[in-house]
Short mmCIF file of C-alpha atoms and ligand atoms in Angstrom, two decimals:
data_model
loop_
_atom_site.label_atom_id
_atom_site.label_comp_id
_atom_site.label_asym_id
_atom_site.label_seq_id
_atom_site.Cartn_x
_atom_site.Cartn_y
_atom_site.Cartn_z
CA MET A 1 127.92 111.09 10.70
CA VAL A 2 124.40 109.73 10.52
CA LEU A 3 123.06 113.18 9.64
CA LEU A 4 125.68 113.59 6.95
CA ALA A 5 124.81 110.21 5.46
CA LEU A 6 121.13 111.15 5.47
CA TYR A 7 121.96 114.47 3.85
CA TYR A 8 123.87 112.82 1.01
CA ARG A 9 121.12 110.26 0.56
CA GLN A 10 118.64 113.08 0.25
CA ARG A 11 120.81 114.84 -2.29
CA LYS A 12 120.84 111.70 -4.38
CA THR A 13 117.11 111.14 -4.07
CA TYR A 14 115.98 114.67 -4.76
CA THR A 15 116.77 116.74 -7.79
CA TYR A 16 117.29 120.43 -8.23
CA PRO A 17 114.24 122.32 -9.53
CA PRO A 18 114.08 122.07 -13.34
CA GLY A 19 115.48 124.83 -15.52
CA PRO A 20 117.09 125.46 -18.90
CA LYS A 21 120.02 123.12 -19.44
CA GLY A 22 122.83 125.69 -19.50
CA LEU A 23 126.55 125.27 -20.23
CA PRO A 24 129.34 123.83 -18.09
CA VAL A 25 130.81 126.31 -15.59
CA ILE A 26 128.75 129.35 -16.57
CA GLY A 27 125.44 127.53 -16.26
CA ASN A 28 122.48 129.58 -17.52
CA VAL A 29 124.25 132.92 -17.87
CA LEU A 30 123.82 132.99 -21.66
CA ASP A 31 120.19 131.88 -21.52
CA MET A 32 119.11 135.12 -19.96
CA PRO A 33 117.32 137.73 -22.08
CA ARG A 34 118.35 141.40 -21.89
CA THR A 35 114.78 142.51 -21.22
CA ASN A 36 111.89 141.37 -19.05
CA PRO A 37 113.54 138.37 -17.33
CA TRP A 38 110.30 137.90 -15.38
CA ILE A 39 108.61 136.85 -18.65
CA ALA A 40 111.41 134.39 -19.46
CA PHE A 41 111.12 132.84 -15.98
CA ARG A 42 107.36 132.45 -16.38
CA ASP A 43 107.79 130.90 -19.85
CA TRP A 44 110.41 128.42 -18.64
CA SER A 45 108.20 127.50 -15.73
CA ARG A 46 105.35 126.74 -18.15
CA LYS A 47 107.63 124.79 -20.46
CA MET A 48 109.01 122.69 -17.62
CA ASP A 49 105.52 122.35 -16.15
CA SER A 50 106.83 123.36 -12.74
CA PRO A 51 106.05 126.58 -10.86
CA VAL A 52 109.46 126.30 -9.19
CA ILE A 53 112.44 126.57 -11.50
CA GLY A 54 116.15 126.51 -10.78
CA LEU A 55 118.96 128.34 -12.52
CA ASN A 56 122.68 127.95 -12.21
CA MET A 57 124.34 131.34 -12.31
CA MET A 58 128.04 130.51 -12.50
CA GLY A 59 127.74 128.11 -9.58
CA MET A 60 125.16 130.12 -7.65
CA THR A 61 121.73 128.50 -7.36
CA MET A 62 118.79 130.75 -8.06
CA VAL A 63 115.30 129.45 -7.46
CA VAL A 64 112.37 131.31 -9.02
CA LEU A 65 108.85 130.77 -7.68
CA ASN A 66 106.34 131.46 -10.42
CA ASP A 67 103.06 130.92 -8.62
CA LEU A 68 101.31 132.02 -5.47
CA ASN A 69 101.24 128.58 -3.81
CA SER A 70 104.96 127.97 -3.93
CA SER A 71 105.70 131.57 -2.86
CA VAL A 72 103.41 131.24 0.17
CA ASP A 73 104.65 127.71 0.96
CA LEU A 74 108.29 128.73 1.02
CA LEU A 75 108.47 132.43 1.88
CA GLU A 76 105.57 132.54 4.33
CA LYS A 77 105.03 129.06 5.78
CA ARG A 78 108.75 128.33 5.99
CA GLY A 79 109.62 131.90 6.91
CA SER A 80 112.26 130.79 9.41
CA VAL A 81 114.37 129.52 6.48
CA TYR A 82 113.60 132.13 3.80
CA SER A 83 113.63 135.49 5.59
CA ASN A 84 117.22 136.45 5.07
CA ARG A 85 118.61 138.39 2.12
CA PRO A 86 121.52 137.39 -0.08
CA ARG A 87 124.47 139.76 -0.45
CA PHE A 88 123.89 142.85 -2.58
CA PRO A 89 127.43 143.45 -3.84
CA MET A 90 126.37 146.31 -6.07
CA MET A 91 123.74 148.29 -4.19
CA ALA A 92 124.78 147.64 -0.60
CA GLU A 93 128.53 147.26 -0.88
CA ALA A 94 129.73 149.19 -3.95
CA CYS A 95 127.11 151.98 -3.85
CA GLY A 96 126.95 152.30 -0.06
CA LEU A 97 123.23 151.59 0.42
CA GLY A 98 124.13 148.95 3.00
CA TRP A 99 122.69 151.19 5.74
CA ALA A 100 119.15 150.50 4.43
CA PHE A 101 117.74 147.57 6.39
CA PRO A 102 115.74 146.03 3.50
CA LEU A 103 119.14 144.97 2.12
CA THR A 104 120.66 143.71 5.33
CA ASN A 105 121.47 140.09 5.99
CA ASN A 106 122.30 140.80 9.61
CA MET A 107 119.15 139.32 11.10
CA GLU A 108 119.68 140.87 14.54
CA ASP A 109 119.77 144.41 13.12
CA TRP A 110 116.90 143.59 10.76
CA LYS A 111 114.67 142.44 13.65
CA ILE A 112 115.31 145.64 15.59
CA CYS A 113 114.61 147.77 12.52
CA ARG A 114 111.33 146.01 11.73
CA ARG A 115 110.26 146.16 15.38
CA TYR A 116 110.58 149.95 15.31
CA PHE A 117 109.66 150.58 11.67
CA ASP A 118 106.38 148.65 11.45
CA PRO A 119 104.36 150.53 14.11
CA PHE A 120 104.76 153.79 12.18
CA PHE A 121 103.00 152.32 9.15
CA ARG A 122 100.22 150.10 10.51
CA LYS A 123 96.83 150.40 8.85
CA ALA A 124 95.25 151.77 12.02
CA GLY A 125 97.76 154.65 12.18
CA MET A 126 97.33 155.92 8.63
CA MET A 127 95.23 158.93 9.68
CA ARG A 128 98.35 160.75 10.83
CA TYR A 129 99.69 160.87 7.26
CA ARG A 130 96.53 162.14 5.61
CA GLU A 131 97.62 165.77 5.59
CA SER A 132 100.93 164.89 3.89
CA GLN A 133 99.13 162.67 1.39
CA LEU A 134 96.61 165.36 0.49
CA SER A 135 99.40 167.91 0.15
CA MET A 136 101.20 165.59 -2.19
CA ALA A 137 98.17 164.97 -4.39
CA ARG A 138 97.13 168.63 -4.55
CA SER A 139 100.62 169.88 -5.11
CA LEU A 140 100.85 167.49 -8.08
CA LEU A 141 97.67 169.03 -9.53
CA THR A 142 99.15 172.55 -9.47
CA ARG A 143 102.39 171.38 -10.98
CA LEU A 144 100.65 169.45 -13.75
CA LEU A 145 98.65 172.55 -14.59
CA ASP A 146 101.76 174.74 -14.75
CA SER A 147 104.11 172.41 -16.64
CA PRO A 148 102.39 169.18 -17.70
CA GLU A 149 105.34 168.12 -19.87
CA ARG A 150 107.43 167.72 -16.70
CA PHE A 151 105.02 165.21 -15.17
CA VAL A 152 107.72 162.64 -14.40
CA HIS A 153 109.76 165.25 -12.51
CA HIS A 154 106.63 166.35 -10.62
CA ILE A 155 105.80 162.79 -9.58
CA HIS A 156 109.33 162.37 -8.19
CA TYR A 157 109.18 165.69 -6.42
CA VAL A 158 105.82 165.41 -4.72
CA THR A 159 106.47 161.82 -3.68
CA GLY A 160 109.84 162.87 -2.24
CA SER A 161 108.19 165.81 -0.41
CA MET A 162 105.62 163.56 1.22
CA ILE A 163 108.24 161.08 2.30
CA ILE A 164 110.75 163.52 3.81
CA ASP A 165 107.88 165.10 5.70
CA ILE A 166 106.91 161.73 7.17
CA ALA A 167 110.48 160.58 7.82
CA TYR A 168 112.13 163.82 9.01
CA GLY A 169 109.41 166.43 9.44
CA ILE A 170 111.01 168.44 6.63
CA HIS A 171 108.62 170.73 4.75
CA ALA A 172 110.22 170.66 1.30
CA GLN A 173 110.80 173.84 -0.69
CA PRO A 174 108.38 174.10 -3.64
CA GLU A 175 111.31 173.61 -6.04
CA GLY A 176 114.98 172.59 -5.77
CA ASP A 177 114.77 171.33 -2.19
CA GLU A 178 118.20 170.38 -0.83
CA PHE A 179 117.09 167.20 0.95
CA ILE A 180 115.03 165.87 -1.94
CA GLY A 181 117.95 166.70 -4.22
CA ILE A 182 120.39 164.64 -2.15
CA ALA A 183 118.12 161.60 -1.96
CA ASP A 184 117.06 161.82 -5.57
CA ARG A 185 120.63 162.16 -6.85
CA ALA A 186 121.58 159.05 -4.89
CA LEU A 187 118.63 156.95 -6.07
CA ARG A 188 118.82 158.19 -9.67
CA GLY A 189 122.56 157.50 -9.59
CA ILE A 190 122.00 153.91 -8.59
CA GLU A 191 119.38 153.52 -11.28
CA LYS A 192 121.27 155.39 -13.97
CA CYS A 193 124.61 153.66 -13.53
CA THR A 194 123.37 151.21 -16.16
CA ASN A 195 120.63 149.97 -13.91
CA MET A 196 123.15 148.41 -11.61
CA SER A 197 120.61 147.44 -9.02
CA ILE A 198 119.49 144.57 -11.23
CA ILE A 199 123.00 143.13 -11.09
CA ASP A 200 122.34 142.22 -7.48
CA ILE A 201 119.49 139.92 -8.29
CA LEU A 202 120.55 138.92 -11.78
CA PRO A 203 124.34 138.92 -11.43
CA TRP A 204 124.97 137.31 -14.80
CA VAL A 205 124.21 140.55 -16.64
CA GLN A 206 127.69 141.65 -15.61
CA HIS A 207 129.07 139.03 -17.97
CA ILE A 208 127.17 140.25 -21.00
CA PRO A 209 129.76 142.33 -22.92
CA SER A 210 127.74 145.55 -23.11
CA TRP A 211 127.34 145.51 -19.34
CA ILE A 212 130.99 144.96 -18.46
CA PRO A 213 131.93 148.12 -16.64
CA GLY A 214 135.16 149.98 -17.30
CA MET A 215 137.03 152.50 -15.18
CA TRP A 216 134.38 155.19 -15.76
CA TRP A 217 132.10 152.94 -13.84
CA LYS A 218 134.45 152.74 -10.86
CA MET A 219 134.68 156.53 -10.75
CA LYS A 220 130.93 156.87 -10.93
CA VAL A 221 130.43 154.37 -8.15
CA ASP A 222 132.83 156.20 -5.81
CA THR A 223 130.95 159.50 -6.28
CA LEU A 224 127.68 157.70 -5.94
CA LYS A 225 128.73 156.08 -2.69
CA SER A 226 129.28 159.42 -1.03
CA GLN A 227 125.89 160.66 -2.31
CA VAL A 228 124.17 157.55 -0.98
CA LEU A 229 125.77 158.01 2.45
CA GLN A 230 124.68 161.67 2.49
CA MET A 231 121.14 160.53 1.91
CA SER A 232 120.93 159.05 5.39
CA ASP A 233 123.40 161.40 7.17
CA VAL A 234 122.32 164.89 6.08
CA PRO A 235 118.62 164.84 7.04
CA TYR A 236 119.43 162.99 10.25
CA GLU A 237 121.92 165.67 11.32
CA TRP A 238 119.33 168.33 10.43
CA VAL A 239 116.72 166.65 12.68
CA LYS A 240 119.23 166.46 15.55
CA GLU A 241 119.94 170.15 15.20
CA GLN A 242 116.24 170.99 15.11
CA LEU A 243 115.75 168.92 18.25
CA SER A 244 118.54 170.71 20.08
CA ARG A 245 116.92 174.05 19.16
CA GLY A 246 113.49 172.82 20.23
CA LEU A 247 112.14 173.18 16.69
CA ALA A 248 111.75 169.54 15.55
CA LYS A 249 108.38 168.39 14.24
CA PRO A 250 106.84 165.01 15.06
CA CYS A 251 108.12 162.50 12.51
CA VAL A 252 109.74 159.04 12.34
CA ALA A 253 113.25 160.33 13.14
CA THR A 254 112.35 162.53 16.15
CA ASP A 255 110.15 159.83 17.59
CA LEU A 256 112.96 157.29 17.36
CA ILE A 257 115.60 159.62 18.77
CA SER A 258 113.48 160.42 21.79
CA ARG A 259 112.49 156.79 22.45
CA PHE A 260 115.81 155.09 21.81
CA ASP A 261 117.62 156.76 24.68
CA ASP A 262 115.23 155.09 27.12
CA GLU A 263 114.57 151.83 25.34
CA MET A 264 117.97 150.77 24.03
CA ILE A 265 120.14 151.37 27.05
CA ASP A 266 122.16 148.20 26.41
CA THR A 267 123.16 149.29 22.95
CA SER A 268 126.15 151.47 22.05
CA CYS A 269 125.54 155.02 20.92
CA GLU A 270 126.86 154.32 17.41
CA HIS A 271 124.64 151.32 17.01
CA ARG A 272 121.57 153.30 18.12
CA GLU A 273 122.45 156.02 15.66
CA TYR A 274 122.93 153.45 12.92
CA ILE A 275 119.49 151.94 13.59
CA ILE A 276 117.74 155.33 13.66
CA LYS A 277 119.44 156.40 10.43
CA SER A 278 118.60 153.09 8.79
CA ILE A 279 114.93 153.25 9.73
CA SER A 280 114.33 156.87 8.75
CA GLY A 281 116.50 156.70 5.62
CA THR A 282 114.72 153.54 4.52
CA VAL A 283 111.36 155.33 4.41
CA TYR A 284 112.80 157.31 1.48
CA ALA A 285 114.92 154.56 -0.06
CA ALA A 286 112.13 151.97 -0.08
CA GLY A 287 109.11 154.20 -0.38
CA SER A 288 109.87 156.74 -3.07
CA ASP A 289 110.94 154.82 -6.19
CA THR A 290 108.23 152.19 -5.79
CA SER A 291 105.49 154.82 -5.48
CA VAL A 292 106.98 156.85 -8.35
CA SER A 293 106.88 153.79 -10.60
CA ALA A 294 103.20 153.12 -9.83
CA LEU A 295 102.22 156.77 -10.37
CA ASN A 296 104.08 156.88 -13.67
CA THR A 297 102.16 153.80 -14.71
CA LEU A 298 98.92 155.66 -13.94
CA PHE A 299 99.78 158.20 -16.67
CA LEU A 300 100.89 155.46 -19.04
CA VAL A 301 97.72 153.40 -18.76
CA MET A 302 95.47 156.45 -18.99
CA ALA A 303 97.20 157.40 -22.23
CA LEU A 304 96.92 153.84 -23.55
CA PHE A 305 93.39 152.95 -22.45
CA PRO A 306 90.99 155.89 -22.95
CA ASP A 307 87.90 153.79 -22.12
CA VAL A 308 89.20 153.20 -18.62
CA GLN A 309 89.71 156.93 -18.19
CA ARG A 310 86.21 157.72 -19.46
CA ARG A 311 84.68 155.39 -16.92
CA ALA A 312 86.80 156.88 -14.12
CA HIS A 313 85.71 160.40 -15.10
CA GLU A 314 82.10 159.29 -15.14
CA GLU A 315 82.36 157.79 -11.64
CA ILE A 316 84.11 160.84 -10.17
CA ASP A 317 81.65 163.29 -11.77
CA ARG A 318 78.68 161.30 -10.44
CA VAL A 319 80.01 160.85 -6.89
CA VAL A 320 82.21 163.87 -6.19
CA GLY A 321 80.84 166.40 -8.67
CA SER A 322 82.86 169.32 -9.97
CA ASN A 323 82.91 171.63 -6.95
CA ARG A 324 85.55 169.86 -4.92
CA VAL A 325 88.47 167.46 -5.34
CA PRO A 326 88.19 163.85 -4.10
CA GLU A 327 89.20 163.08 -0.50
CA LEU A 328 90.19 159.81 1.13
CA PHE A 329 86.73 159.52 2.71
CA ASP A 330 85.33 159.07 -0.83
CA GLN A 331 87.05 155.70 -1.18
CA ASP A 332 84.02 153.49 -0.54
CA ASN A 333 81.99 155.43 -3.08
CA LEU A 334 84.62 155.33 -5.83
CA PRO A 335 85.17 151.59 -6.34
CA TYR A 336 86.33 152.02 -9.94
CA ILE A 337 89.20 154.27 -8.78
CA THR A 338 90.15 151.62 -6.21
CA ALA A 339 89.99 149.03 -8.99
CA ILE A 340 92.31 151.15 -11.17
CA VAL A 341 94.90 151.28 -8.36
CA LYS A 342 94.72 147.51 -7.92
CA GLU A 343 94.98 146.95 -11.68
CA ILE A 344 98.01 149.27 -11.96
CA LEU A 345 99.81 147.24 -9.30
CA ARG A 346 98.75 143.94 -10.88
CA TRP A 347 99.52 144.84 -14.49
CA ALA A 348 102.82 146.61 -13.81
CA PRO A 349 104.22 145.57 -10.41
CA PRO A 350 106.96 148.09 -9.49
CA LEU A 351 109.18 145.21 -8.30
CA PRO A 352 108.39 142.49 -10.86
CA LEU A 353 110.67 139.98 -9.12
CA GLY A 354 110.12 141.27 -5.59
CA MET A 355 113.28 141.41 -3.50
CA PRO A 356 115.52 138.35 -3.30
CA HIS A 357 115.30 136.10 -0.26
CA CYS A 358 118.03 133.68 0.77
CA ALA A 359 117.68 130.08 1.99
CA THR A 360 119.51 129.78 5.31
CA SER A 361 119.43 125.98 5.28
CA ALA A 362 119.07 123.21 2.70
CA GLU A 363 115.44 122.29 2.06
CA ILE A 364 113.30 119.85 0.14
CA TYR A 365 110.18 121.29 -1.47
CA ASN A 366 107.80 119.14 -3.54
CA GLY A 367 110.62 116.73 -4.18
CA TYR A 368 113.07 119.44 -5.23
CA TYR A 369 116.30 120.14 -3.43
CA ILE A 370 116.97 123.80 -2.56
CA PRO A 371 120.53 124.22 -1.29
CA LYS A 372 121.57 126.42 1.61
CA GLY A 373 122.52 129.87 0.32
CA ALA A 374 120.24 129.68 -2.74
CA THR A 375 118.77 133.00 -3.83
CA VAL A 376 114.99 132.70 -3.95
CA LEU A 377 112.88 135.07 -6.03
CA ALA A 378 109.09 135.24 -6.07
CA ASN A 379 108.11 136.21 -9.59
CA SER A 380 105.37 138.69 -8.65
CA TRP A 381 104.87 139.61 -12.29
CA ALA A 382 103.99 135.98 -13.17
CA ILE A 383 101.82 135.57 -10.07
CA LEU A 384 99.87 138.71 -11.00
CA ARG A 385 99.41 137.50 -14.59
CA ASP A 386 98.15 134.06 -13.57
CA PRO A 387 95.25 133.22 -15.93
CA ALA A 388 93.72 130.99 -13.25
CA ALA A 389 93.25 134.05 -11.04
CA TYR A 390 92.75 136.78 -13.64
CA PHE A 391 90.77 136.36 -16.86
CA ASN A 392 92.79 137.59 -19.88
CA PRO A 393 95.59 138.65 -17.55
CA ASP A 394 97.48 140.70 -20.14
CA ASP A 395 94.55 143.08 -20.57
CA PHE A 396 94.47 146.24 -18.47
CA ASN A 397 90.96 145.88 -17.11
CA PRO A 398 90.15 147.42 -13.70
CA SER A 399 86.57 146.06 -13.88
CA ARG A 400 87.92 142.59 -13.11
CA PHE A 401 88.11 143.70 -9.46
CA LEU A 402 84.45 144.80 -9.30
CA THR A 403 81.27 142.85 -8.58
CA PRO A 404 79.19 142.22 -11.76
CA ASP A 405 76.97 145.24 -11.03
CA GLY A 406 80.12 147.40 -10.77
CA THR A 407 79.21 148.87 -7.39
CA LYS A 408 81.78 147.25 -5.11
CA ILE A 409 85.17 145.59 -5.00
CA ASP A 410 84.53 141.87 -5.50
CA PRO A 411 85.99 140.00 -2.51
CA ASN A 412 86.14 136.83 -4.63
CA VAL A 413 88.77 138.23 -6.97
CA ARG A 414 92.30 137.70 -5.75
CA ASP A 415 93.76 140.93 -4.37
CA PRO A 416 97.08 141.81 -6.08
CA GLU A 417 98.83 141.88 -2.68
CA ALA A 418 101.67 139.74 -4.08
CA VAL A 419 103.01 143.05 -5.36
CA PHE A 420 104.21 143.73 -1.80
CA GLY A 421 106.20 140.52 -1.41
CA PHE A 422 105.95 137.65 1.02
CA GLY A 423 106.60 136.39 4.51
CA ARG A 424 108.52 138.19 7.19
CA ARG A 425 110.02 140.59 4.66
CA LEU A 426 106.57 141.64 3.40
CA CYS A 427 106.50 145.37 2.60
CA PRO A 428 105.62 147.32 5.77
CA GLY A 429 104.82 150.45 3.73
CA ARG A 430 101.90 148.88 1.85
CA PHE A 431 99.09 150.73 3.62
CA LEU A 432 100.78 154.09 3.20
CA SER A 433 101.46 153.44 -0.46
CA LEU A 434 97.93 152.22 -1.22
CA GLU A 435 96.37 155.33 0.33
CA SER A 436 98.80 157.72 -1.36
CA LEU A 437 98.27 156.04 -4.71
CA TRP A 438 94.53 156.14 -4.29
CA ILE A 439 94.23 159.82 -3.41
CA THR A 440 96.67 160.86 -6.12
CA THR A 441 94.90 158.76 -8.75
CA ALA A 442 91.49 160.14 -7.76
CA CYS A 443 92.68 163.78 -7.74
CA VAL A 444 94.56 163.55 -11.05
CA LEU A 445 91.67 161.84 -12.83
CA ALA A 446 89.14 164.28 -11.37
CA MET A 447 91.00 167.24 -12.85
CA PHE A 448 92.83 166.11 -16.00
CA ASN A 449 92.50 164.45 -19.39
CA ILE A 450 95.50 162.27 -20.12
CA LYS A 451 96.01 161.30 -23.74
CA ARG A 452 98.60 159.99 -26.14
CA LYS A 453 100.49 162.86 -27.68
CA VAL A 454 100.15 163.74 -31.37
CA ASP A 455 102.53 165.62 -33.67
CA ASP A 456 101.63 168.81 -35.58
CA ASP A 457 99.82 166.73 -38.23
CA GLY A 458 97.70 164.97 -35.64
CA VAL A 459 99.60 161.68 -35.94
CA LEU A 460 100.05 159.73 -32.71
CA LEU A 461 103.65 159.79 -31.44
CA PRO A 462 105.03 156.28 -31.01
CA MET A 463 105.18 154.65 -27.59
CA PRO A 464 108.45 152.96 -26.54
CA GLU A 465 108.93 149.43 -27.83
CA GLU A 466 109.69 148.16 -24.34
CA LEU A 467 107.18 149.83 -22.05
CA PHE A 468 109.10 149.08 -18.82
CA THR A 469 112.74 149.38 -17.76
CA LEU A 470 114.90 146.63 -16.31
CA GLY A 471 115.71 147.18 -12.64
CA ILE A 472 114.85 145.85 -9.20
CA VAL A 473 112.32 148.68 -9.37
CA SER A 474 111.00 148.75 -12.93
CA HIS A 475 109.61 152.05 -14.26
CA PRO A 476 107.67 152.92 -17.39
CA ALA A 477 110.20 153.88 -20.07
CA PRO A 478 109.86 157.59 -21.03
CA PHE A 479 106.72 158.05 -23.12
CA PRO A 480 105.02 161.03 -24.77
CA CYS A 481 101.81 162.09 -23.11
CA SER A 482 99.41 165.04 -23.18
CA ILE A 483 97.92 166.27 -19.89
CA THR A 484 95.25 168.99 -20.01
CA PRO A 485 92.71 170.22 -17.43
CA ARG A 486 89.24 168.80 -17.98
CA SER A 487 87.50 172.21 -17.84
CA GLU A 488 87.78 175.84 -16.75
CA ALA A 489 86.16 174.77 -13.48
CA SER A 490 89.01 172.26 -12.96
CA VAL A 491 91.58 175.04 -13.41
CA LYS A 492 89.83 177.21 -10.82
CA LEU A 493 89.55 174.34 -8.38
CA ILE A 494 93.20 173.39 -8.75
CA ARG A 495 94.25 176.98 -8.13
CA ALA A 496 91.96 177.15 -5.11
CA VAL A 497 93.25 173.99 -3.42
CA GLY A 498 96.81 174.21 -4.75
CA VAL A 499 97.81 177.70 -3.58
CA THR A 500 97.51 176.84 0.10
CA GLN A 501 99.39 173.57 -0.40
CA ASP A 502 102.48 175.08 -1.99
CA ALA A 503 102.59 178.23 0.09
C1 HEM B 1 103.71 150.90 -4.62
C2 HEM B 1 104.51 150.96 -3.60
C3 HEM B 1 105.32 149.83 -3.04
C4 HEM B 1 105.55 148.58 -3.52
C5 HEM B 1 105.01 147.94 -4.78
C6 HEM B 1 106.43 147.91 -2.58
C7 HEM B 1 106.87 146.60 -2.72
C8 HEM B 1 107.77 146.00 -1.87
C9 HEM B 1 108.31 144.66 -2.05
C10 HEM B 1 107.98 143.72 -3.20
C11 HEM B 1 109.17 144.44 -1.05
C12 HEM B 1 110.00 143.17 -0.82
C13 HEM B 1 109.22 142.17 0.00
C14 HEM B 1 109.92 140.83 0.09
O1 HEM B 1 111.13 140.79 0.33
O2 HEM B 1 109.27 139.80 -0.10
C15 HEM B 1 109.19 145.61 -0.21
C16 HEM B 1 109.96 145.75 0.93
C17 HEM B 1 109.95 146.88 1.70
N1 HEM B 1 109.17 148.01 1.54
FE1 HEM B 1 107.86 148.35 0.08
N2 HEM B 1 106.73 148.77 -1.56
C18 HEM B 1 106.07 149.96 -1.79
C19 HEM B 1 106.09 151.09 -1.01
C20 HEM B 1 106.74 151.21 0.19
C21 HEM B 1 106.69 152.36 1.07
C22 HEM B 1 105.89 153.64 0.80
C23 HEM B 1 107.51 152.09 2.12
C24 HEM B 1 107.83 152.95 3.32
C25 HEM B 1 106.99 153.66 3.99
C26 HEM B 1 108.06 150.76 1.92
C27 HEM B 1 108.92 150.14 2.77
C28 HEM B 1 109.48 148.88 2.56
C29 HEM B 1 110.49 148.30 3.42
C30 HEM B 1 111.09 148.92 4.66
C31 HEM B 1 110.79 147.04 2.87
C32 HEM B 1 111.82 146.04 3.38
C33 HEM B 1 111.21 145.00 4.26
C34 HEM B 1 112.26 144.06 4.83
O3 HEM B 1 113.28 143.81 4.20
O4 HEM B 1 112.02 143.59 5.95
N3 HEM B 1 107.57 150.26 0.75
N4 HEM B 1 108.32 146.55 -0.72
#
């Protein structure tokens, strides 16, 4: 009784975080813009002079954290309250991606998955993926040479190849690989079905007339669900078969299968299988789209900002020369390339609103009341455009990360690590993705000129009005782009390193 009285007293004393006024019943549903909600959240936060804002989405409380301090205070320092996920009615339930542990709100399963997932991707263990990463980067070079206009397809394909190699030990076919096809169809389906994934974090878009799905949508979702289930089942069954024939290669799935029999003796067979499938399937589900988005942005920014590309070419030519392609050991000597990778992630975070967290108990933060069950989003986009941390934050300027003499990464400039989220749900794939992005960026820039495309009269083709799509993972919208080898020597080098990679 006493606790209840205290609780109600608190509710009277503290107010909800400020937000746009909204309407009775539907709350702020109609306040939401169709594009770039992360910008609207940041603007409201500035207007209300509060980094923490609250929205009422038809009775559901959504709290958006628009600066680093509040994100760290809540999602990291109070991790015991903010580490769960809300429900994902669209992605997890309707589309069948519930097997992927990043979406789970079963904390027992989640703990087991993270305990086994994280050791595969620690910084110290990255050496074991170097061969796959180099293959990916070099295979992209060959593909760009052969059909540059299909660069988006190539980025998907080589990223998928690297990931199924790491997760299942599958050496993908050079083209039309069955396993990549299954996973890609499932992920593209989720994205294509009118960007449904965003409905899970911004559920009000369902109530905007042009989003209201009809029966076609239901049919699509049923087909999609079976594709999404195949994504975790088919490669797993393949690995089991390879194991039984003594042919399996070391990879996440084989390692888990061999260890789980000894380590999880108290768990039922189905549950063990579920955990193994979740962990290995998640490598693809969580790792591919995010990396694809960042690599697409590489091509976009190179087309938009030729001065950045010139400086990158100059650095690579000076350090690496033209007789070989860059390798990961060149990292310390190519600080501008490292700065480009950081600036890509800062300027265009693949998950602009991170992934939603859920408050598991009512909380007071800086005088604001956050109810139990509230969905809490860290607005990574706003955090990474904070003018207090980044001068002229809307400019794409990799040099901001360098010391004044341009020779090193400046440790005094805030690292854009907010792109990987916060607290106990922090992205465990961040080291893998940073290395893969780095080597791919260095190789592509060493070998190619990337420019805006012109028509037959030499007039620049227009870029899309909205540069980025709306989704949990946001991608550059399709844009015209010209990709040509930098010289005859580049062509020879690509052929020399590429042939062995795709053989
Ligand atoms: C540029 C690439 C990537 C970006 C920007 C990125 C970003 C993120 C973000 C923002 C989250 C949510 C964190 C939170 O809830 O606060 C996340 C979660 C996650 N990421 Fe990544 N990620 C990337 C690549 C990868 C890769 C390559 C893998 C796999 C090897 C991966 C595996 C995961 C997993 C498993 C989770 C879920 C963590 C959990 O729920 O406990 N990510 N990532």
